[in-house]
Coordinates of N, CA and C and ligand atoms in Angstrom, one line a residue:
M259 N -9.0 -10.5 12.3 CA -10.2 -11.0 11.3 C -9.8 -11.0 9.9
P260 N -9.9 -12.1 9.3 CA -9.5 -12.0 7.8 C -10.5 -11.0 7.0
N261 N -9.6 -10.4 6.2 CA -10.3 -9.6 5.1 C -10.2 -9.9 3.8
K262 N -11.0 -9.3 2.8 CA -11.1 -9.6 1.4 C -10.0 -8.4 1.0
I263 N -9.1 -8.8 0.2 CA -8.1 -7.9 -0.1 C -7.8 -7.7 -1.8
G264 N -8.1 -6.8 -2.3 CA -8.0 -6.5 -3.8 C -6.5 -5.8 -3.9
I265 N -5.6 -6.7 -4.9 CA -4.3 -6.0 -4.9 C -4.4 -5.3 -6.3
I266 N -4.1 -4.0 -6.2 CA -4.1 -3.4 -7.6 C -2.6 -3.1 -7.9
G267 N -2.2 -3.8 -8.8 CA -0.8 -3.7 -9.1 C 0.1 -4.9 -8.4
S268 N 0.4 -5.9 -9.3 CA 0.9 -7.2 -8.4 C 2.3 -7.3 -8.8
G269 N 3.2 -6.5 -8.8 CA 4.6 -6.7 -8.9 C 5.4 -7.0 -7.7
N270 N 6.6 -6.2 -7.5 CA 7.5 -6.5 -6.5 C 6.6 -6.5 -5.1
I271 N 6.0 -5.3 -4.9 CA 5.3 -4.9 -3.6 C 4.0 -5.7 -3.5
G272 N 3.1 -5.6 -4.4 CA 1.8 -6.2 -4.5 C 2.0 -7.8 -4.5
G273 N 3.0 -8.1 -5.2 CA 3.2 -9.6 -5.1 C 3.4 -10.3 -3.9
A274 N 4.6 -9.6 -3.2 CA 5.1 -10.0 -2.0 C 4.0 -9.8 -0.8
L275 N 3.2 -8.8 -0.8 CA 2.3 -8.7 0.1 C 1.1 -9.4 0.0
G276 N 0.7 -9.7 -1.4 CA -0.6 -10.6 -1.6 C -0.1 -12.0 -1.0
K277 N 1.0 -12.4 -1.2 CA 1.5 -13.8 -0.6 C 1.3 -13.9 0.8
H278 N 2.0 -12.8 1.3 CA 1.7 -12.9 2.9 C 0.3 -12.7 3.3
F279 N -0.4 -12.1 2.6 CA -1.8 -11.8 3.2 C -2.6 -13.2 2.9
A280 N -2.3 -13.9 1.8 CA -3.1 -15.1 1.7 C -2.6 -16.1 2.6
K281 N -1.1 -16.2 2.8 CA -0.8 -17.0 3.8 C -1.2 -16.7 5.2
A282 N -1.7 -15.6 5.8 CA -2.3 -15.3 6.8 C -3.6 -15.4 6.9
G283 N -4.2 -15.8 5.9 CA -5.7 -16.2 5.8 C -6.6 -15.3 5.2
H284 N -6.1 -14.0 4.8 CA -6.9 -13.3 3.9 C -7.2 -13.8 2.6
S285 N -8.5 -13.4 2.1 CA -8.8 -13.7 0.7 C -8.1 -12.6 -0.2
V286 N -7.5 -12.9 -1.2 CA -6.7 -12.1 -2.0 C -7.0 -12.2 -3.6
M287 N -7.3 -11.2 -4.2 CA -7.4 -11.1 -5.6 C -6.4 -10.2 -6.1
F288 N -5.4 -10.8 -7.0 CA -4.2 -10.2 -7.6 C -4.9 -9.5 -8.9
S289 N -4.4 -8.2 -9.2 CA -4.7 -7.8 -10.5 C -3.7 -6.9 -11.1
S290 N -3.8 -6.6 -12.2 CA -3.0 -5.7 -13.0 C -3.6 -5.5 -14.4
R291 N -2.8 -4.8 -15.3 CA -3.5 -4.6 -16.7 C -3.5 -5.9 -17.4
N292 N -2.7 -6.9 -17.0 CA -2.6 -8.2 -17.7 C -2.6 -9.3 -16.7
P293 N -3.9 -9.6 -16.2 CA -4.2 -10.4 -15.2 C -3.7 -11.8 -15.6
E294 N -3.8 -12.1 -16.9 CA -3.5 -13.5 -17.2 C -2.0 -13.8 -16.9
Q295 N -1.1 -12.8 -16.7 CA 0.4 -13.1 -16.5 C 0.4 -13.2 -14.8
L296 N -0.8 -13.2 -14.1 CA -0.4 -13.3 -12.6 C -0.9 -14.7 -12.1
R297 N -1.2 -15.8 -12.9 CA -1.5 -17.1 -12.5 C -0.4 -17.6 -11.7
S298 N 0.7 -17.6 -12.1 CA 1.8 -18.4 -11.3 C 1.9 -17.8 -10.0
L299 N 1.7 -16.3 -10.1 CA 1.8 -15.6 -8.6 C 0.6 -16.2 -7.7
A300 N -0.6 -16.2 -8.1 CA -1.5 -16.6 -7.4 C -1.5 -18.3 -7.1
D301 N -1.1 -18.9 -8.0 CA -0.7 -20.4 -7.6 C 0.0 -20.4 -6.4
A302 N 1.3 -19.6 -6.7 CA 2.4 -19.7 -5.2 C 1.6 -19.2 -4.2
A303 N 0.7 -18.3 -4.2 CA 0.2 -17.8 -3.0 C -0.8 -18.8 -2.3
G304 N -1.4 -19.8 -3.0 CA -2.1 -20.9 -2.6 C -3.6 -20.5 -2.7
N305 N -4.3 -21.2 -1.8 CA -5.8 -21.5 -1.9 C -6.7 -20.0 -1.8
N306 N -6.0 -19.3 -1.0 CA -6.7 -18.1 -0.6 C -6.6 -16.9 -1.8
A307 N -5.8 -17.2 -2.9 CA -5.6 -16.3 -3.8 C -6.4 -16.5 -5.2
Q308 N -6.7 -15.6 -5.9 CA -7.1 -15.6 -7.3 C -6.6 -14.3 -8.2
V309 N -7.1 -14.4 -9.3 CA -6.6 -13.4 -10.2 C -7.8 -12.8 -11.0
G310 N -7.7 -11.3 -11.2 CA -8.9 -10.6 -11.7 C -8.4 -9.4 -12.4
T311 N -9.3 -8.8 -13.2 CA -8.9 -7.4 -13.8 C -8.7 -6.5 -12.7
V312 N -8.4 -5.1 -12.9 CA -8.2 -4.3 -11.9 C -9.7 -3.8 -11.5
E313 N -10.7 -3.8 -12.4 CA -12.2 -3.5 -11.9 C -12.6 -4.7 -11.1
E314 N -12.3 -5.9 -11.3 CA -12.7 -7.1 -10.5 C -12.2 -6.9 -9.2
A315 N -11.0 -6.7 -9.2 CA -10.1 -6.8 -7.7 C -10.7 -5.4 -6.9
A316 N -10.9 -4.4 -7.6 CA -11.6 -3.2 -6.9 C -12.9 -3.5 -6.4
E317 N -13.7 -4.1 -7.1 CA -15.1 -4.8 -6.7 C -14.9 -5.7 -5.5
F318 N -13.9 -6.6 -5.7 CA -13.8 -7.7 -4.6 C -13.4 -7.3 -3.2
G319 N -12.5 -6.4 -3.2 CA -11.8 -6.1 -2.1 C -12.7 -4.9 -1.2
E320 N -12.7 -5.5 0.3 CA -13.2 -4.5 0.9 C -12.1 -3.6 1.6
V321 N -10.7 -4.1 1.3 CA -9.6 -3.5 1.6 C -8.9 -3.6 0.1
L322 N -8.4 -2.5 -0.4 CA -7.5 -2.6 -1.6 C -5.9 -2.0 -1.2
L323 N -5.2 -2.6 -1.8 CA -3.8 -2.5 -1.9 C -3.3 -1.7 -3.2
L324 N -2.9 -0.4 -3.1 CA -2.4 0.1 -4.3 C -0.9 -0.1 -4.4
A325 N -0.5 -0.5 -5.3 CA 1.0 -1.0 -5.7 C 1.3 -0.9 -7.0
Y326 N 1.2 0.3 -7.8 CA 1.6 0.3 -9.1 C 2.2 1.7 -9.3
P327 N 2.9 2.0 -10.5 CA 3.4 3.3 -10.4 C 2.6 4.5 -10.2
F328 N 2.9 5.4 -9.1 CA 2.3 6.6 -8.6 C 1.3 7.2 -9.6
G329 N 2.1 7.5 -10.6 CA 1.3 8.5 -11.6 C 0.1 7.7 -12.3
K330 N -0.2 6.5 -12.1 CA -1.1 5.8 -12.6 C -2.4 6.0 -11.9
T331 N -2.5 6.7 -10.9 CA -3.7 6.8 -10.0 C -4.9 7.4 -10.7
P332 N -4.8 8.4 -11.5 CA -6.0 8.9 -12.2 C -6.7 7.9 -13.0
E333 N -5.7 7.1 -13.8 CA -6.3 5.9 -14.6 C -6.9 4.7 -13.8
V334 N -6.3 4.4 -12.8 CA -7.0 3.2 -11.8 C -8.1 3.8 -11.0
A335 N -8.2 5.0 -10.7 CA -9.3 5.5 -10.1 C -10.7 5.4 -11.0
K336 N -10.5 5.6 -12.2 CA -11.6 5.6 -13.1 C -12.1 4.3 -13.2
K337 N -11.5 3.2 -12.9 CA -11.9 1.8 -12.9 C -12.7 1.3 -11.6
M338 N -12.7 2.2 -10.7 CA -13.2 1.8 -9.3 C -14.7 2.5 -9.2
K339 N -15.6 1.7 -9.0 CA -17.0 2.1 -9.0 C -17.5 2.7 -7.7
D340 N -16.9 2.2 -6.5 CA -17.6 2.7 -5.3 C -16.3 2.9 -4.2
P341 N -15.4 3.9 -4.5 CA -14.4 4.0 -3.5 C -14.9 4.3 -2.2
A342 N -15.8 5.0 -1.9 CA -16.4 5.3 -0.7 C -16.6 4.3 0.4
S343 N -16.8 3.0 0.0 CA -17.1 1.9 0.6 C -15.8 1.2 1.0
K344 N -14.6 1.8 0.6 CA -13.4 1.0 0.5 C -12.5 1.4 1.6
I345 N -11.4 0.5 2.1 CA -10.3 1.0 2.9 C -9.2 0.9 1.8
I346 N -8.6 1.8 1.6 CA -7.5 1.9 0.5 C -6.0 2.0 1.1
I347 N -5.2 1.0 1.1 CA -3.8 1.0 1.7 C -3.0 1.6 0.3
D348 N -2.4 2.5 0.5 CA -1.4 3.2 -0.6 C -0.1 3.1 -0.3
A349 N 0.5 2.3 -1.0 CA 2.0 1.9 -0.9 C 2.8 2.4 -1.9
N350 N 2.3 3.4 -2.6 CA 3.0 4.0 -3.9 C 4.0 5.2 -3.4
N351 N 4.9 5.5 -4.2 CA 5.9 6.5 -3.9 C 5.9 7.4 -5.4
Y352 N 6.1 8.7 -5.1 CA 6.3 9.5 -6.5 C 7.9 9.6 -6.9
Y353 N 8.0 9.1 -7.9 CA 9.5 9.3 -8.6 C 9.2 9.9 -10.1
P354 N 9.6 11.3 -10.1 CA 9.2 12.1 -11.5 C 9.6 11.4 -12.5
G355 N 10.9 10.8 -12.5 CA 11.5 10.2 -13.5 C 10.8 9.1 -14.1
R356 N 9.9 8.3 -13.3 CA 9.0 7.3 -13.7 C 7.6 7.9 -14.0
D357 N 7.2 8.5 -13.1 CA 5.7 9.1 -13.1 C 5.5 10.3 -13.7
G358 N 6.4 11.1 -14.1 CA 6.3 12.3 -14.9 C 6.0 13.5 -13.9
A359 N 6.2 14.6 -14.6 CA 6.0 15.9 -13.9 C 4.7 16.3 -13.5
Q360 N 3.7 15.8 -14.0 CA 2.3 16.3 -13.8 C 1.8 16.0 -12.4
P361 N 2.1 14.9 -11.7 CA 1.7 14.7 -10.3 C 2.3 15.7 -9.4
G362 N 3.7 15.9 -9.5 CA 4.3 16.9 -8.8 C 3.7 18.2 -8.9
Q363 N 3.3 18.7 -10.1 CA 3.0 20.1 -10.4 C 1.6 20.2 -9.6
E364 N 0.9 19.1 -9.7 CA -0.8 19.4 -9.2 C -0.4 19.2 -7.6
M365 N 0.5 18.7 -7.0 CA 0.8 18.5 -5.5 C 1.2 19.8 -5.1
Q366 N 2.2 20.5 -6.0 CA 2.7 21.8 -5.6 C 1.4 22.9 -5.6
E367 N 0.8 22.8 -6.7 CA -0.4 23.9 -6.8 C -1.5 23.7 -5.9
K368 N -1.8 22.5 -5.4 CA -2.8 22.3 -4.4 C -2.3 22.0 -2.9
G369 N -1.1 22.2 -2.8 CA -0.4 21.9 -1.3 C -0.5 20.7 -0.9
L370 N -0.7 19.5 -1.6 CA -0.9 18.3 -1.3 C 0.4 17.2 -1.1
L371 N 0.5 16.6 0.1 CA 1.4 15.5 0.1 C 1.1 14.4 -0.7
E372 N 2.2 13.4 -1.0 CA 1.7 12.2 -2.0 C 0.6 11.4 -1.7
S373 N 0.3 11.2 -0.2 CA -0.8 10.5 0.2 C -2.2 11.2 0.0
E374 N -2.1 12.5 0.2 CA -3.3 13.3 0.0 C -3.6 13.5 -1.6
W375 N -2.5 13.4 -2.4 CA -2.9 13.5 -3.8 C -3.5 12.4 -4.2
T376 N -3.1 11.2 -3.8 CA -3.7 9.9 -4.0 C -5.3 9.8 -3.5
A377 N -5.4 10.2 -2.2 CA -6.7 10.3 -1.6 C -7.7 11.1 -2.5
S378 N -7.1 12.2 -3.0 CA -8.1 13.2 -3.8 C -8.8 12.4 -5.0
Y379 N -8.2 11.3 -5.3 CA -8.7 10.7 -6.6 C -9.8 9.5 -6.0
F380 N -9.9 9.2 -4.7 CA -10.7 8.2 -4.4 C -11.7 8.8 -3.2
S381 N -12.8 9.5 -3.8 CA -13.5 10.1 -3.0 C -14.3 9.3 -1.9
G382 N -14.1 9.7 -0.6 CA -14.9 9.1 0.2 C -14.1 8.0 1.0
A383 N -13.1 7.5 0.4 CA -12.4 6.3 0.8 C -11.8 6.5 2.1
E384 N -11.6 5.5 3.0 CA -10.5 5.7 4.1 C -9.3 5.5 3.5
I385 N -8.4 6.2 3.7 CA -7.0 6.0 3.1 C -6.1 5.7 4.2
V386 N -5.2 4.7 3.8 CA -4.2 4.3 4.8 C -2.9 4.5 3.9
K387 N -1.9 5.2 4.5 CA -0.5 5.2 3.8 C 0.3 4.3 4.4
A388 N 0.9 3.1 3.8 CA 1.5 2.0 4.6 C 2.5 1.3 3.6
F389 N 3.4 0.7 4.0 CA 4.3 -0.3 3.1 C 5.0 0.4 2.1
N390 N 5.0 1.8 2.0 CA 5.7 2.4 1.0 C 7.1 2.8 1.4
T391 N 7.4 2.6 2.6 CA 8.7 3.0 3.1 C 9.7 1.8 3.2
I392 N 9.1 0.7 2.8 CA 9.9 -0.6 2.9 C 10.3 -1.2 1.5
Y393 N 11.6 -1.7 1.5 CA 11.9 -2.2 0.1 C 11.1 -3.5 0.0
A394 N 10.9 -3.9 -1.2 CA 10.0 -4.9 -1.6 C 10.8 -6.3 -0.9
K395 N 12.0 -6.3 -1.1 CA 12.8 -7.4 -0.5 C 12.7 -7.7 1.0
T396 N 12.7 -6.5 1.5 CA 12.7 -6.4 3.1 C 11.2 -6.9 3.6
L397 N 10.1 -6.6 2.6 CA 8.9 -7.0 3.0 C 8.6 -8.6 2.7
E398 N 9.3 -9.0 1.8 CA 9.4 -10.4 1.4 C 10.1 -11.3 2.5
T399 N 11.3 -10.7 3.0 CA 12.0 -11.5 3.9 C 11.8 -11.5 5.3
R400 N 11.1 -10.3 5.8 CA 11.1 -10.0 7.1 C 9.6 -10.2 7.7
A401 N 8.8 -10.7 6.9 CA 7.4 -10.9 7.3 C 7.6 -12.1 8.5
F402 N 6.4 -12.3 9.1 CA 6.2 -13.3 10.0 C 7.4 -13.4 11.1
D403 N 8.1 -12.5 11.4 CA 9.2 -12.5 12.4 C 8.7 -12.3 13.7
E404 N 8.3 -13.4 14.4 CA 7.8 -13.2 15.7 C 8.7 -12.8 16.9
K405 N 10.0 -13.1 16.6 CA 11.0 -12.7 17.6 C 11.3 -11.1 17.7
A406 N 11.6 -10.8 16.5 CA 12.1 -9.3 16.3 C 11.2 -8.6 15.1
P407 N 9.9 -8.2 15.3 CA 9.0 -7.9 14.2 C 9.5 -6.5 13.8
L408 N 9.6 -6.3 12.6 CA 10.0 -5.0 11.8 C 9.1 -3.9 12.0
A409 N 9.4 -2.5 12.5 CA 8.2 -1.6 12.5 C 8.0 -1.1 11.2
I410 N 6.7 -0.8 10.9 CA 6.3 -0.2 9.6 C 5.4 1.0 10.0
P411 N 5.9 2.1 9.5 CA 5.1 3.4 10.0 C 4.0 3.5 9.0
F412 N 2.8 4.1 9.6 CA 1.5 4.2 8.6 C 0.9 5.4 9.3
A413 N 0.1 5.9 8.2 CA -1.0 6.9 8.4 C -2.3 6.5 8.2
A414 N -3.4 7.2 8.6 CA -4.8 6.8 8.4 C -5.7 7.9 8.4
S415 N -6.4 7.9 7.5 CA -7.5 9.2 7.5 C -8.7 9.0 8.3
G416 N -8.9 7.6 8.8 CA -10.0 7.4 9.8 C -9.8 6.2 10.6
Q417 N -10.6 6.1 11.6 CA -10.6 5.1 12.7 C -10.6 3.5 12.0
K418 N -11.5 3.5 11.1 CA -11.9 2.1 10.8 C -10.5 1.5 9.9
G419 N -10.0 2.6 9.1 CA -8.7 2.1 8.4 C -7.7 1.7 9.2
K420 N -7.4 2.6 10.6 CA -6.5 2.4 11.4 C -6.5 0.9 12.0
S421 N -7.7 0.7 12.5 CA -7.8 -0.7 13.2 C -7.6 -1.7 12.1
V422 N -8.2 -1.6 11.0 CA -7.9 -2.6 9.9 C -6.3 -2.8 9.7
I423 N -5.8 -1.8 9.3 CA -4.2 -2.0 9.1 C -3.5 -2.6 10.2
E424 N -3.8 -2.0 11.5 CA -3.1 -2.7 12.6 C -3.3 -4.2 12.6
S425 N -4.6 -4.7 12.4 CA -4.8 -6.0 12.4 C -4.0 -6.8 11.2
I426 N -4.0 -6.2 10.1 CA -3.1 -6.8 9.0 C -1.8 -6.9 9.3
F427 N -1.1 -5.7 9.8 CA 0.2 -5.8 10.1 C 0.4 -6.9 11.1
Q428 N -0.2 -7.1 12.0 CA -0.3 -8.2 13.1 C -0.2 -9.5 12.5
S429 N -1.1 -9.7 11.5 CA -1.4 -11.0 10.7 C -0.3 -11.4 10.0
I430 N 0.7 -10.5 9.6 CA 1.7 -10.9 8.7 C 3.1 -10.6 9.4
G431 N 3.0 -10.4 10.7 CA 4.3 -10.4 11.5 C 5.1 -9.1 11.5
F432 N 4.4 -8.1 11.2 CA 4.9 -6.7 11.4 C 4.3 -6.0 12.4
V433 N 4.9 -4.8 13.0 CA 4.4 -3.9 13.9 C 4.1 -2.6 13.3
G434 N 2.8 -2.0 13.3 CA 2.4 -0.8 12.8 C 2.8 0.2 13.8
V435 N 3.4 1.3 13.1 CA 3.6 2.7 14.0 C 2.9 3.8 13.4
Y436 N 2.1 4.2 14.2 CA 1.1 5.2 13.7 C 1.6 6.6 13.9
V437 N 1.8 7.4 12.4 CA 2.4 8.6 12.5 C 1.5 10.0 12.5
G438 N 0.1 9.4 12.3 CA -0.9 10.6 12.5 C -1.9 10.2 11.1
D439 N -2.6 11.4 10.9 CA -3.5 11.3 9.6 C -2.7 11.8 8.4
L440 N -3.2 11.9 7.3 CA -2.5 12.0 6.0 C -1.7 13.3 6.1
S441 N -2.0 14.1 6.8 CA -1.3 15.5 6.7 C 0.2 15.1 7.6
K442 N 0.4 14.1 8.1 CA 1.7 13.8 8.8 C 2.6 12.9 7.9
T443 N 2.4 12.7 6.7 CA 2.9 11.6 6.0 C 4.3 12.2 5.2
K444 N 4.7 13.4 5.3 CA 6.1 13.9 4.8 C 7.1 13.1 5.1
I445 N 7.0 12.7 6.4 CA 8.3 12.1 7.2 C 8.2 10.5 6.4
M446 N 7.3 10.1 5.7 CA 7.3 8.7 4.9 C 7.6 8.8 3.8
Q447 N 7.7 10.0 3.0 CA 7.9 9.9 1.5 C 9.3 9.8 1.2
P448 N 9.7 9.5 -0.1 CA 11.1 9.1 -0.5 C 12.1 10.0 0.0
D449 N 13.1 9.5 0.8 CA 14.2 10.3 1.0 C 13.8 11.1 2.2
E450 N 12.7 10.8 3.0 CA 12.6 11.6 4.4 C 13.0 10.7 5.3
K451 N 12.6 11.2 6.7 CA 13.4 10.5 7.9 C 13.0 8.9 7.9
L452 N 11.9 8.5 7.7 CA 11.4 7.1 8.0 C 11.5 6.1 6.8
Y453 N 12.2 6.9 5.7 CA 12.3 5.9 4.3 C 13.2 4.8 4.4
T454 N 12.9 3.7 3.9 CA 13.8 2.5 4.0 C 14.2 1.9 5.2
L455 N 13.9 2.5 6.2 CA 14.3 2.2 7.7 C 14.0 0.8 8.1
Q456 N 14.9 0.0 8.6 CA 14.6 -1.4 9.2 C 14.8 -1.4 10.6
I457 N 14.0 -0.9 11.3 CA 14.2 -0.8 12.7 C 13.2 -1.4 13.6
S458 N 13.3 -1.4 14.9 CA 12.2 -2.1 15.9 C 11.1 -0.7 16.1
E459 N 9.9 -1.2 16.7 CA 8.9 -0.2 17.1 C 9.5 0.8 17.9
A460 N 10.3 0.3 19.0 CA 10.9 1.4 20.1 C 11.7 2.5 19.3
E461 N 12.7 1.8 18.5 CA 13.6 2.9 17.7 C 12.6 3.8 16.8
M462 N 11.7 3.3 16.2 CA 10.9 4.2 15.1 C 9.9 5.2 16.2
R463 N 9.3 4.5 17.3 CA 8.7 5.8 18.0 C 9.6 6.8 18.5
K464 N 10.8 6.5 18.8 CA 11.8 7.5 19.2 C 12.2 8.4 18.2
L465 N 12.1 7.9 17.0 CA 12.3 9.0 15.7 C 11.1 10.0 15.5
I466 N 10.0 9.1 15.7 CA 8.7 10.0 15.4 C 8.5 11.3 16.4
G467 N 9.1 10.7 17.8 CA 9.1 11.7 18.8 C 7.5 12.0 19.4
Ligands
NAP534 N1 10.0 -2.0 -5.2 C1 10.1 -1.5 -4.0 O1 11.2 -1.9 -3.1 C2 9.0 -0.5 -3.4 C3 9.0 -0.2 -2.1 C4 8.1 0.7 -1.6 C5 7.1 1.3 -2.5 N2 7.2 1.1 -3.7 C6 6.2 1.6 -4.8 O2 5.1 0.7 -4.9 C7 4.7 0.8 -6.3 C8 4.8 -0.6 -6.9 O3 6.3 -0.8 -7.0 P1 6.8 -2.2 -7.4 O4 8.3 -2.3 -7.4 O5 5.8 -3.3 -7.0 O6 6.4 -2.1 -9.2 P2 6.3 -3.2 -10.2 O7 7.3 -4.5 -9.7 O8 6.9 -2.5 -11.4 O9 4.7 -3.7 -10.4 C9 4.0 -2.7 -10.7 C10 2.6 -3.4 -10.9 O10 1.6 -2.5 -11.5 C11 1.0 -2.9 -12.4 N3 0.6 -1.6 -13.3 C12 1.3 -0.8 -14.0 N4 0.4 0.2 -14.6 C13 -0.6 -0.2 -14.1 C14 -2.0 0.4 -14.2 N5 -2.2 1.4 -15.2 N6 -3.1 -0.1 -13.7 C15 -3.0 -1.1 -13.0 N7 -1.8 -1.9 -12.8 C16 -0.7 -1.2 -13.1 C17 2.0 -3.9 -13.2 O11 1.3 -4.9 -14.1 P3 1.0 -4.4 -15.8 O12 2.2 -3.6 -16.1 O13 0.9 -5.7 -16.3 O14 -0.3 -3.6 -15.6 C18 2.5 -4.6 -11.9 O15 2.0 -5.5 -11.6 C19 5.3 2.1 -6.7 O16 4.6 3.3 -6.7 C20 6.7 2.1 -6.0 O17 7.3 3.2 -5.9 C21 8.1 0.2 -4.3

C-alpha cells in the first residue's frame, strides 16, 4: 500500500531513499532547513515528489524518515506537532566527531541505545530503526533488485511500524530482516556486527541467530 512519506534531511540517504519511494508509488515530501535547494532532487524523483520545510514534511507524512546528522534530533523534534500519530523510520547514526559529545553522555547516563535515544524525543511515535546500516551508495544502486535482493536489518517498537516498514522494503526491492524491538539495536550501530553488510536474507538470519 502506498504511504505518504515525509523525508527529514534529504542528503545522501534521504535523497536516495526518497527517489526510490517515489518511484515505487509512495507520495514523498523532501525537506531540510533549505528546502529551496531540493527542487532538482524532487524533479528527478518525479510526479510523486514535492518539497517542503521540515515542519511541512512532518505534517505531511504518516511515515517520516529521519536522515540528518544524529545530534540534530532535539532541534527536529521541536518542529514536530504530533509525533504520536507517526511511524518514524530512523536512519541516523551517532558519530561523536560530527554530532558532539552531548548525545553520547545522555545515552550513557540514561542507559539508552542510539535508537532509544532518538525515540525518547518523539513521544508516543512508533519508531523503526532501518536503513542506518547501509551505505547510501549501496542503497542507491541495489534497490529494485528482484533476483538478489539485499537484506536490510530493522527493529520496530510496535506492530504497525513493523508491517509498514516490511511493505516499504518490499516496494523498493529490499528484504527486511527483523532483529527485535529497539532494545535489540546495538547490533545495528556503527562498527557492530550488522553494520555496512551487503548480504542476503539467509546470511543475515544466520548472523542474527
Ligand atoms: N551516508 C551514508 O552512507 C549513511 C549510511 C547510513 C546512515 N547514515 C546516517 O544518515 C544520516 C544522514 O546522512 P547523509 O549522509 O544522508 O547526510 P547528508 O548527505 O549530509 O544530508 C543531511 C541532510 O540533513 C539536512 N539537515 C542538516 N541539519 C538539519 C537539521 N537541523 N534539520 C533538518 N535537516 C537537517 C541537510 O540539509 P540542510 O543542511 O540544508 O538542512 C541534508 O539534507 C546521518 O545520521 C548518517 O550518519 C548515512
